[in-house]
Coordinates of C-alpha atoms and ligand atoms in Angstrom, one line a residue:
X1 CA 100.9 124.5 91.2
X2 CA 102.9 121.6 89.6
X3 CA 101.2 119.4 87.4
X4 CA 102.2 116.0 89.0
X5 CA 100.3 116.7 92.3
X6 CA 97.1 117.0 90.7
X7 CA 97.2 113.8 88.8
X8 CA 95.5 110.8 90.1
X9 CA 97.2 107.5 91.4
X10 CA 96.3 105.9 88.7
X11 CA 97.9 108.3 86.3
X12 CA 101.0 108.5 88.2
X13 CA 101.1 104.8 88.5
X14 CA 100.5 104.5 84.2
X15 CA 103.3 107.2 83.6
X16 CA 105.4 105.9 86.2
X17 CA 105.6 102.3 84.7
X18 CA 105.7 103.9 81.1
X19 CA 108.7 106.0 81.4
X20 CA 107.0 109.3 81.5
X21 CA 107.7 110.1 84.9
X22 CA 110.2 109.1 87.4
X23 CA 108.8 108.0 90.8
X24 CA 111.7 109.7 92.3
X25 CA 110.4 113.6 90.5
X26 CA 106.8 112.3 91.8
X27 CA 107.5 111.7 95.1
X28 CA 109.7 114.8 95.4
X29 CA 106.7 117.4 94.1
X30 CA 104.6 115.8 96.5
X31 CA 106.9 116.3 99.3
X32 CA 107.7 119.8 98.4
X33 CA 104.0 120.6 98.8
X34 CA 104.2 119.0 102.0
X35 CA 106.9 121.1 103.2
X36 CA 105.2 124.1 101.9
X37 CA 101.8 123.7 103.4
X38 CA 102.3 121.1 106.2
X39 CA 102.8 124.2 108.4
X40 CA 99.2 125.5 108.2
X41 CA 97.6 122.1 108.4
X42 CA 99.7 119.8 110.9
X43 CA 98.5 116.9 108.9
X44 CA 101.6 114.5 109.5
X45 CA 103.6 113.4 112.3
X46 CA 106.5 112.9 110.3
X47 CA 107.3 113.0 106.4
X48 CA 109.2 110.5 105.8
X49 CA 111.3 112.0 103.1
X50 CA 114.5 109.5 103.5
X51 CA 112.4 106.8 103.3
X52 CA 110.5 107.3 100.5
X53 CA 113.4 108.8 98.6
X54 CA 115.4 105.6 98.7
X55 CA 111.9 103.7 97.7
X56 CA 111.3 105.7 94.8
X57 CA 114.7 105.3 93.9
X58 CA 114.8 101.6 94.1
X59 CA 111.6 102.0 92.1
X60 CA 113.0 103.6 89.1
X61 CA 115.7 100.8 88.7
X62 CA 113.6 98.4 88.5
X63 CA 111.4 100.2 86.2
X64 CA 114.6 101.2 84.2
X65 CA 116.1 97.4 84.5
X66 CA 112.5 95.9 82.8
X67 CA 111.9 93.6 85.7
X68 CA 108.2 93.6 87.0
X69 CA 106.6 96.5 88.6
X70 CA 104.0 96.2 91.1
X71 CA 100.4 98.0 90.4
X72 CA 101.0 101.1 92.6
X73 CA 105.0 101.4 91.7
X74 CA 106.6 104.3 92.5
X75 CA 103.7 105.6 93.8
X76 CA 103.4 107.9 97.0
X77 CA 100.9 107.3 99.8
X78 CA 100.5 108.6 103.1
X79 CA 99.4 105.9 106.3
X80 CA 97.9 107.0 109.7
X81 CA 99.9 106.9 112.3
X82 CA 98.5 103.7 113.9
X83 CA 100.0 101.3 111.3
X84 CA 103.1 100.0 111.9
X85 CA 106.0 100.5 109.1
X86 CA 109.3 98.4 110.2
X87 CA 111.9 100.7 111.6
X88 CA 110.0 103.7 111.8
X89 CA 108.3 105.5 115.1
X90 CA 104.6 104.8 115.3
X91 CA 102.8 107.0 118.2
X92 CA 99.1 106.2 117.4
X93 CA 99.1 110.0 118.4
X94 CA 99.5 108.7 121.8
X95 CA 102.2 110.1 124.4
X96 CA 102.4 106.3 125.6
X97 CA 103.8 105.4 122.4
X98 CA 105.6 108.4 121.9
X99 CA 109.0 106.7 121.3
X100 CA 108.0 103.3 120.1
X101 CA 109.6 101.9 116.7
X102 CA 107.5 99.2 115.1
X103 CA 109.7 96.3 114.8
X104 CA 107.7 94.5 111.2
X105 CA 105.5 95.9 109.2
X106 CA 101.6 95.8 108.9
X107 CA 100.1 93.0 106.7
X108 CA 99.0 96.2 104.5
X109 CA 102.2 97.7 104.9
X110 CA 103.6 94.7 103.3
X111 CA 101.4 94.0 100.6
X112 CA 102.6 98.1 99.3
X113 CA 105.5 97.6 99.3
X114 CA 105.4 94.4 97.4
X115 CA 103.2 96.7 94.8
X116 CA 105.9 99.1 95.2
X117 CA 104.3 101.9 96.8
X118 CA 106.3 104.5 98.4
X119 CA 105.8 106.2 101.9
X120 CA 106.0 109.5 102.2
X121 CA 104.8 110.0 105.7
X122 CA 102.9 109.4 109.0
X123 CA 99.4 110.7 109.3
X124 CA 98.2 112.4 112.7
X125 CA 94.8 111.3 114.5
X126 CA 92.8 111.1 117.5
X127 CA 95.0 109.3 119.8
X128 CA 94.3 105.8 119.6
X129 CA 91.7 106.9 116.8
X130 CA 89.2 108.1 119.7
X131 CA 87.5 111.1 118.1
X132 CA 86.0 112.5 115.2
X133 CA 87.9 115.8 114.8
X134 CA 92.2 114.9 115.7
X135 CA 91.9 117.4 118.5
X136 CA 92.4 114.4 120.8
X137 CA 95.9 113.5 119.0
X138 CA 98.1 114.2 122.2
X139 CA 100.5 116.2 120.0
X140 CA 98.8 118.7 118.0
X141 CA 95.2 119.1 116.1
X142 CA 95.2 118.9 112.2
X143 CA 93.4 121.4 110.2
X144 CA 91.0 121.5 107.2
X145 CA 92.6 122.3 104.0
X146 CA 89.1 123.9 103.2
X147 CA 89.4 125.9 105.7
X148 CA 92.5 126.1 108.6
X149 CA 89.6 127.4 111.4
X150 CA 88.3 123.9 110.9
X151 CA 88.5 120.3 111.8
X152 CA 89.5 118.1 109.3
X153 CA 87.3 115.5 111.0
X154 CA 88.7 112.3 112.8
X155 CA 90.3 110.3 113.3
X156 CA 91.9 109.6 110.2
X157 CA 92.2 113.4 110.3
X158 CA 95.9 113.0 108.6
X159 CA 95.1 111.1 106.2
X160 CA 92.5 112.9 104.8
X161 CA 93.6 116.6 105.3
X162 CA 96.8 115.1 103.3
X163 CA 94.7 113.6 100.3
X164 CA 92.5 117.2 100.7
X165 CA 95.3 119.2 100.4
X166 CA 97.6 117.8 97.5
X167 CA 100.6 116.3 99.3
X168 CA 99.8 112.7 98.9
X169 CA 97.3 111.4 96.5
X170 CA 96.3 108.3 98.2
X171 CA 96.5 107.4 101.7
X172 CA 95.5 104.8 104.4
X173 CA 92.9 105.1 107.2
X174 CA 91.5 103.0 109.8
X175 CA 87.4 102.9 110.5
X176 CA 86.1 101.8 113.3
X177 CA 83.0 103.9 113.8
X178 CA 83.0 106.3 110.7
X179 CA 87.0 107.6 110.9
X180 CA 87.9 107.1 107.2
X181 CA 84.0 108.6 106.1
X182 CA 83.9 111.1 108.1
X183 CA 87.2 112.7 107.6
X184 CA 86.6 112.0 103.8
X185 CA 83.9 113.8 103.9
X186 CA 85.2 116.7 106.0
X187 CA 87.7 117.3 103.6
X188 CA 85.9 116.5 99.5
X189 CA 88.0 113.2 99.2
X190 CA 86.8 109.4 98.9
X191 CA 87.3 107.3 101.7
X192 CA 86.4 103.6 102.0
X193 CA 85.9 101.1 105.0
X194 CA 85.8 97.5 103.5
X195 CA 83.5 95.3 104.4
X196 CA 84.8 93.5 108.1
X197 CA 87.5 90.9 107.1
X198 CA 88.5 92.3 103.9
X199 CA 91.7 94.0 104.6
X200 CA 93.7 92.1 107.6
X201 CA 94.3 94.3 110.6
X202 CA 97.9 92.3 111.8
X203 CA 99.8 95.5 112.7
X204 CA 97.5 97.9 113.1
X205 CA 96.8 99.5 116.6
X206 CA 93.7 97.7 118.3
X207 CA 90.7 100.2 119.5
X208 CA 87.8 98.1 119.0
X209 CA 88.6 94.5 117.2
X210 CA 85.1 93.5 116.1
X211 CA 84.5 97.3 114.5
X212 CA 88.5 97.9 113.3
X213 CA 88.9 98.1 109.6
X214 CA 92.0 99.7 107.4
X215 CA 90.6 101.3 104.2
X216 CA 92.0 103.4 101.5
X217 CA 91.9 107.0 101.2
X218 CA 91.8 109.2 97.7
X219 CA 90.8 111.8 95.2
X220 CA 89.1 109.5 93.1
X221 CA 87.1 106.5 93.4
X222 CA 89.3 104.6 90.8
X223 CA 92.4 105.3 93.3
X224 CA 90.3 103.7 96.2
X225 CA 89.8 100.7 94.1
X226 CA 93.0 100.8 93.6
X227 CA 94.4 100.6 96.6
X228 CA 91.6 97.9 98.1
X229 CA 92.8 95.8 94.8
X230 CA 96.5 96.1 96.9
X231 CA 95.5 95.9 100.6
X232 CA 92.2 93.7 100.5
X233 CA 92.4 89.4 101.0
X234 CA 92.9 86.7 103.8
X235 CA 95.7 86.7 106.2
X236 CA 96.7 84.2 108.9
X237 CA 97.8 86.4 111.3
X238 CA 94.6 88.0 111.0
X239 CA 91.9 85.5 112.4
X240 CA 89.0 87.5 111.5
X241 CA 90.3 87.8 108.4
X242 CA 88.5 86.2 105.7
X243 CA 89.4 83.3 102.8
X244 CA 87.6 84.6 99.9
X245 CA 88.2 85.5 96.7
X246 CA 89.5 89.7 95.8
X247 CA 87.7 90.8 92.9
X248 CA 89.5 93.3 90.5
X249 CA 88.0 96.1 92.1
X250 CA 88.8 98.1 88.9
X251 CA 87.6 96.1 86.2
X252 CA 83.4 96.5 86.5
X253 CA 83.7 100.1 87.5
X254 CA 82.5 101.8 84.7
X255 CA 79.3 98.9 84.5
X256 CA 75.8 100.9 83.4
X257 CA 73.5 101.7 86.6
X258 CA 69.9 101.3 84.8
X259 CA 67.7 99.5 86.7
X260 CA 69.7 99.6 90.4
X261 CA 67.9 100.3 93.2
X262 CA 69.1 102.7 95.8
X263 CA 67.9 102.9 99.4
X264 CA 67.1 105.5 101.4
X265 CA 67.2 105.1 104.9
X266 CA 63.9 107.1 106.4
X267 CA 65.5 107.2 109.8
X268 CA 68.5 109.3 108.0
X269 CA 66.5 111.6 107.1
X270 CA 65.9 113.7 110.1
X271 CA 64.3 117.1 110.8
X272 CA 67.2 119.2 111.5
X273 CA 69.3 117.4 109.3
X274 CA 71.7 120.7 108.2
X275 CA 70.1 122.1 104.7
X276 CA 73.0 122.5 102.8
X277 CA 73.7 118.5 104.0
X278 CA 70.2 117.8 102.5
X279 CA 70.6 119.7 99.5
X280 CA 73.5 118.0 98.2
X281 CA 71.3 114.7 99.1
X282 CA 68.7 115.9 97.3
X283 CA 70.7 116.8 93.8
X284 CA 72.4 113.4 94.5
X285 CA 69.2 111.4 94.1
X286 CA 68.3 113.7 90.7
X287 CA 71.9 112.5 89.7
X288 CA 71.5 108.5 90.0
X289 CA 67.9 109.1 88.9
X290 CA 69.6 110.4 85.7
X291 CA 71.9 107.5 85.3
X292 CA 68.7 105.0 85.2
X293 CA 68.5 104.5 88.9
X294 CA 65.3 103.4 91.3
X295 CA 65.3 105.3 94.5
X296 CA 63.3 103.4 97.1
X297 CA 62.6 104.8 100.2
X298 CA 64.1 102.1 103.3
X299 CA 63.8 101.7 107.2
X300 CA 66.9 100.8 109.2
X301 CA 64.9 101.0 112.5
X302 CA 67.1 100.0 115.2
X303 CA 69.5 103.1 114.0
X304 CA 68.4 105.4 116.8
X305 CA 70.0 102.9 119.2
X306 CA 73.2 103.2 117.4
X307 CA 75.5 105.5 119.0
X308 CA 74.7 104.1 122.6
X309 CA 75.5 100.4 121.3
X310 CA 78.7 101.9 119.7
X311 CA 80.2 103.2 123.0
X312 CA 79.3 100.3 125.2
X313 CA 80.9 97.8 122.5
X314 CA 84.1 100.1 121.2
X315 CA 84.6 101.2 124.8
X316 CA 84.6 97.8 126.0
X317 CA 86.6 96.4 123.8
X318 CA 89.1 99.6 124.4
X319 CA 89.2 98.5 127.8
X320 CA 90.6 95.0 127.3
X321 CA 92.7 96.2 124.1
X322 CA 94.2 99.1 125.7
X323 CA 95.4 97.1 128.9
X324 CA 98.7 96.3 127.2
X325 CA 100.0 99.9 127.4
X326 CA 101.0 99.1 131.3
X327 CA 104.6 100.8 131.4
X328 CA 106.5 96.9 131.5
X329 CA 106.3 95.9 128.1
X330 CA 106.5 99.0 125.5
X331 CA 106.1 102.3 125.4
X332 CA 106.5 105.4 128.0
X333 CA 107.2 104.5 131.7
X334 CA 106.8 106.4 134.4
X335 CA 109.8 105.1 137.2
X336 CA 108.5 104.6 140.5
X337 CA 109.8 102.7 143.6
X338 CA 107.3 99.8 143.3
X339 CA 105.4 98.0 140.6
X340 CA 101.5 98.7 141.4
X341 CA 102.4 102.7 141.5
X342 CA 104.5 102.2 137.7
X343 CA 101.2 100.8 136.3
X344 CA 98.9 103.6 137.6
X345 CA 101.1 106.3 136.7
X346 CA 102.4 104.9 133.8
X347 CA 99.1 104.7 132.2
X348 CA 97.6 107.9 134.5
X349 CA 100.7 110.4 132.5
X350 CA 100.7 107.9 129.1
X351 CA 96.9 108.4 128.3
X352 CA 95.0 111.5 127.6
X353 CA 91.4 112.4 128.8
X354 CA 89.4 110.6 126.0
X355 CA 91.3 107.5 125.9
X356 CA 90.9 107.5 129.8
X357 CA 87.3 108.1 129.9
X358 CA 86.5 105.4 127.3
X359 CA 88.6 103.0 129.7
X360 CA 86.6 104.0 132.6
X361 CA 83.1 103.7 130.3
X362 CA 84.2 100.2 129.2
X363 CA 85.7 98.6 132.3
X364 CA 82.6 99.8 133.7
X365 CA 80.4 97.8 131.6
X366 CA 82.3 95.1 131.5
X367 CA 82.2 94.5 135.4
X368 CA 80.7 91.4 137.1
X369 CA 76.9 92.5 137.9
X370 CA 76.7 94.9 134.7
X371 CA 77.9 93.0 131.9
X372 CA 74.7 91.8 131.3
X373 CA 72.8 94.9 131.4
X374 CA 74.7 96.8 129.2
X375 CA 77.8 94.7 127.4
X376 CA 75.2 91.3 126.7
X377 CA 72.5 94.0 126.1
X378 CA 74.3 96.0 123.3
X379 CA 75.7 92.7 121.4
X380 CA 71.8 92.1 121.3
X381 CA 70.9 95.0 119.7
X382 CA 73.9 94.5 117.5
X383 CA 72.0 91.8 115.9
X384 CA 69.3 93.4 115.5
X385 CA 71.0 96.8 113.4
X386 CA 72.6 93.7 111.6
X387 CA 69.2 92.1 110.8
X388 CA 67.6 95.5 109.3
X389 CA 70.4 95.6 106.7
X390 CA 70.2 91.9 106.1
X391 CA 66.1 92.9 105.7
X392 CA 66.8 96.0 103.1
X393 CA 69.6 94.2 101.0
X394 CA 66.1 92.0 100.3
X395 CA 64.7 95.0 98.1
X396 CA 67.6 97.5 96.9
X397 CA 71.2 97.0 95.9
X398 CA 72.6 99.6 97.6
X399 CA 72.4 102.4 100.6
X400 CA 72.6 106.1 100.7
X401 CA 72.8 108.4 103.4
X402 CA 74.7 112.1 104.0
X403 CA 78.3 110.4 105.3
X404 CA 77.8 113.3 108.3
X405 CA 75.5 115.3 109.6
X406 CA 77.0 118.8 109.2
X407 CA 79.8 120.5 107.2
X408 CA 82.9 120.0 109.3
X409 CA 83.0 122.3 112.4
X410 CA 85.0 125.0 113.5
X411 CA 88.0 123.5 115.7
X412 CA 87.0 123.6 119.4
X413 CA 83.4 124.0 119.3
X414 CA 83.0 120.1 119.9
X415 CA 85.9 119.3 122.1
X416 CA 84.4 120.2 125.5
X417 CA 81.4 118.0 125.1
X418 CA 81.9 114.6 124.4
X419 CA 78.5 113.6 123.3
X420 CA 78.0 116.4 121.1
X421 CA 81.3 115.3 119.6
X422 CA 79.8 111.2 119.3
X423 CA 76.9 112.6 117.5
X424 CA 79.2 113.2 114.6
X425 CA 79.4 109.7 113.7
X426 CA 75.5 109.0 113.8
X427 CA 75.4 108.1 110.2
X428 CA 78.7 106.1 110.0
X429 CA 78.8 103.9 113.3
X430 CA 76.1 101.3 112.0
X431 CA 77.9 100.3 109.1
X432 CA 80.3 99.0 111.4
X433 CA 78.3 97.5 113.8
X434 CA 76.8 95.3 111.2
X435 CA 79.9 94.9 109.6
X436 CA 79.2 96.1 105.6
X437 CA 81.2 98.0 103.5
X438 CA 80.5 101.8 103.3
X439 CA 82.5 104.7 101.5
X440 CA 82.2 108.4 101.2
X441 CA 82.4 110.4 98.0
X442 CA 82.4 114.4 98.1
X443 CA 78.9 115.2 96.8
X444 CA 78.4 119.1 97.2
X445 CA 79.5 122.1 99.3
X446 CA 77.9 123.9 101.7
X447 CA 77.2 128.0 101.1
X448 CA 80.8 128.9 103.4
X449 CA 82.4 126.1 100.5
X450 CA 83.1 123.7 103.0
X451 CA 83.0 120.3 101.0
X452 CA 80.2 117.6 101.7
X453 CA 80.2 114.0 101.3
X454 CA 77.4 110.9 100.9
X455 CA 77.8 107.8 102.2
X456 CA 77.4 104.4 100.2
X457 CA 76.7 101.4 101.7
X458 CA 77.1 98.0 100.3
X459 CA 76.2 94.2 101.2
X460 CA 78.7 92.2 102.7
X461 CA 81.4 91.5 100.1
X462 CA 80.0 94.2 97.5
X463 CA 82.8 96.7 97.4
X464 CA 82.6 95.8 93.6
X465 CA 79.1 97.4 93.3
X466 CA 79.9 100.1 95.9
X467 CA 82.9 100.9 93.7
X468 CA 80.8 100.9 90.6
X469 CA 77.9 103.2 91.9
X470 CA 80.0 105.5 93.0
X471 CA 82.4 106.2 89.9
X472 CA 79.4 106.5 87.8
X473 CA 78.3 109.6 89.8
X474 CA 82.2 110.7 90.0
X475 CA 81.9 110.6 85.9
X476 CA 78.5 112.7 86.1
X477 CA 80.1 115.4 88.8
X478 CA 83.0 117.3 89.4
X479 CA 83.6 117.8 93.2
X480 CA 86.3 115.8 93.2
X481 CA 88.0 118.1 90.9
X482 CA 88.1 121.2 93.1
X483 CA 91.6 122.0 95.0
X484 CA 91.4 123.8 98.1
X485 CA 93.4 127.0 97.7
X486 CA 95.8 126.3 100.5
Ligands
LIG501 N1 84.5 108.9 116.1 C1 84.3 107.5 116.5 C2 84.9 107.3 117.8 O1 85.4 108.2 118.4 C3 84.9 106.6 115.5 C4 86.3 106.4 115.6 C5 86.9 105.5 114.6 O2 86.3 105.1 113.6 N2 88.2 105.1 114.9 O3 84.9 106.2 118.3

């Protein structure tokens, strides 16, 4: 295996810069693993090899002419497919969008290149980011680089089987319910989702806009903080953006942990919580307690209402987003003889089952006589999973919970029952509800040496400590060092 594609991001970026390597021989070792292993795990829609050729390229002459360099120059990543990269196709694993170029790029998208990162592909996902496993991408299902019989989780299922299996070292992901965790998690990498109005969302595909959040995707938790150093601040074309200050996520990462107080949710811990999930948990806690950590035990109690608040909001919201996609205005077009026909089968061939069904779900609760009963109804309860982290944050800095509730599933067991398939997200979803910032970091494996992740979660605006908590147990472990042998 070549040496360059086990180094972190922030190596590559330090020899980069320093003349040690050329961005051009990095880029190119991570895209020959690609080729070589892309076949087993499906886990882009495209590698972009042109592209980032001629960026790595323009990298090294401005690295070789002195000028200024950016912090991730020269530097490979890999973004999900629902971002939008001027000039190049972006499907959102969707038939609808099939064909459609993105004409600008991403506020994100922007802000890399301007650091100089370099893109070496498009990441595959559940279409529209609907799922927790890519087997709803319209185009193919991605596999685990742990293990090719399973999922790779979902839906930045690209993304992370990428970062999992050595052909990219960092990558974007979007979150809206758990989709960067869970797929972190699933395959022994760290995956963050900012806290809501960190990162701006202007050109990345709407699911559900008061859940949405891009977040980085990496090895390590240094590269994470990285990348959120890059992608995180206010935006105007973002309204829900916020105008606050970006910390250097960086800096206070290595602070000392004595005296912090971690909480454990009670209502996490469940009977029939898998063991090997509860093990890892359990050797987690003797970890931080080593580092000088108080582990206090918490209650989140509105979690069990979670999921069912999740799918009336994110479906609802799906509903109105997802109207666009009408056959007129972009994307795949069925030709008919009159208009009303073109929209019905337009967006009857463009759309696949899951997407459909969370139409139907959200339209439906949305309609005059029901929005109160269930759309008013869930924004209640919204407040109220709000309110019991606003009530913890009172007595502990910081939350920690398994990131998912099994080891990552063998591909099809899920698919034919959707609520089976929502119950993967039952750790991750009210993080976004109440809008804090959470992350996973691989923490274990379970007896078949399928990787295992915990979930952090931060107060608003405390990606800083998240960051922090997180590489201390990163420096006292060494999950993230394991390859899959793929
Ligand atoms: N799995 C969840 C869903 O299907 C979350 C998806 C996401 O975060 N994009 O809605």
């Amino acid at each position: 295996m070549n040496e360059i594609i086990k180094m972190t991001a922030t190596e590559l970026a330090e020899k980069i810069k320093t003349k040690q390597l050329k961005s051009a021989e990095v880029v190119q070792a991570f895209i020959k693993r690609a080729k070589e292993t892309d076949s087993k795990i499906k886990a882009y829609m495209e590698i972009t090899e042109e592209y980032a050729m001629a960026q790595a390229k323009a990298s090294d002459e401005k690295i070789a002419s002195g000028k200024e360099t950016g912090a991730l120059e020269g530097v490979p990543i890999a973004i999900k497919d629902n971002i939008l990269i001027k000039n190049l196709r972006m499907t959102a694993s969707s038939k609808i969008l099939e064909n459609y170029i993105a004409p600008y790029d991403a506020t994100v998208i922007e802000k890399l290149k301007n650091s100089g990162a370099v893109f070496v592909g498009k990441t595959n996902l559940d279409e529209f980011a609907m799922g927790s496993s890519t087997e709803n991408s319209a185009f193919f299902t991605t596999k685990n680089p742990w293990d090719t019989e399973r999922i790779p989780g979902g839906s930045s299922g690209g993304s992370a089987s990428a970062v999992g299996a050595m052909t990219a070292p960092l990558a974007l992901g979007t979150d809206t319910g758990g989709s960067i965790r869970q797929p972190a998690s699933c395959c022994g990498i760290v995956g963050v989702k900012p806290t809501y109005g960190r990162v701006s969302r202007f050109g990345a595909v709407a699911f559900a806009s008061s859940l949405d959040q891009i977040g980085p995707m990496s090895k390590t938790v240094e590269d994470s903080a990285l990348l959120l150093n890059v992608i995180a601040g206010y935006d105007k074309k973002d309204s829900t953006s916020i105008n606050k200050e970006v910390p250097d996520y960086v800096k206070n990462i290595n602070k000392d942990l004595k005296g912090l107080k971690i909480g454990l949710p009670k209502e996490y811990f469940i009977d029939g919580l898998d063991t090997d999930v509860k093990k890892s948990i359990d050797e987690t806690i003797k970890i931080y307690k080593s580092l000088g950590c108080d582990i206090v035990e918490i209650s989140l109690p509105h979690t069990d209402y979670a999921i069912a608040v999740y799918y009336i909001i994110c479906c609802s919201e799906a509903s109105a987003n997802l109207a666009r996609y009408d056959g007129v205005r972009y994307g795949f077009r069925a030709e008919c003889d009159n208009l009303s026909d073109e929209y019905k089968k337009s967006r009857g061939q463009g759309f696949g089952p899951e997407v459909k069904r969370r139409i139907m779900l959200g339209t439906y609760a949305l309609s005059a006589g029901y929005y109160d009963a269930y759309y008013g109804k869930a924004q209640k309860v919204r407040t109220l999973i709000k309110q019991d982290f606003e009530k913890a944050y009172e007595k502990v800095d910081i939350i920690m919970t398994p990131s998912a509730p099994t080891p990552a599933f063998k591909i099809g067991e899920k698919s034919s029952d959707p609520l089976q398939m929502y119950l993967s997200d039952i750790f991750t979803i009210s993080c976004n509800l109440a809008g804090v910032a959470g992350m996973s970091v691989p923490c274990g494996f379970s007896k078949e040496g399928i990787p295992l992740g915990m979930q952090l979660l931060s107060k608003y605006f405390d990606e800083e400590k998240m960051f922090n908590v997180a590489y201390k147990y990163q420096q006292a472990t060494d999950f993230h060092k394991q390859f899959p042998r793929i």
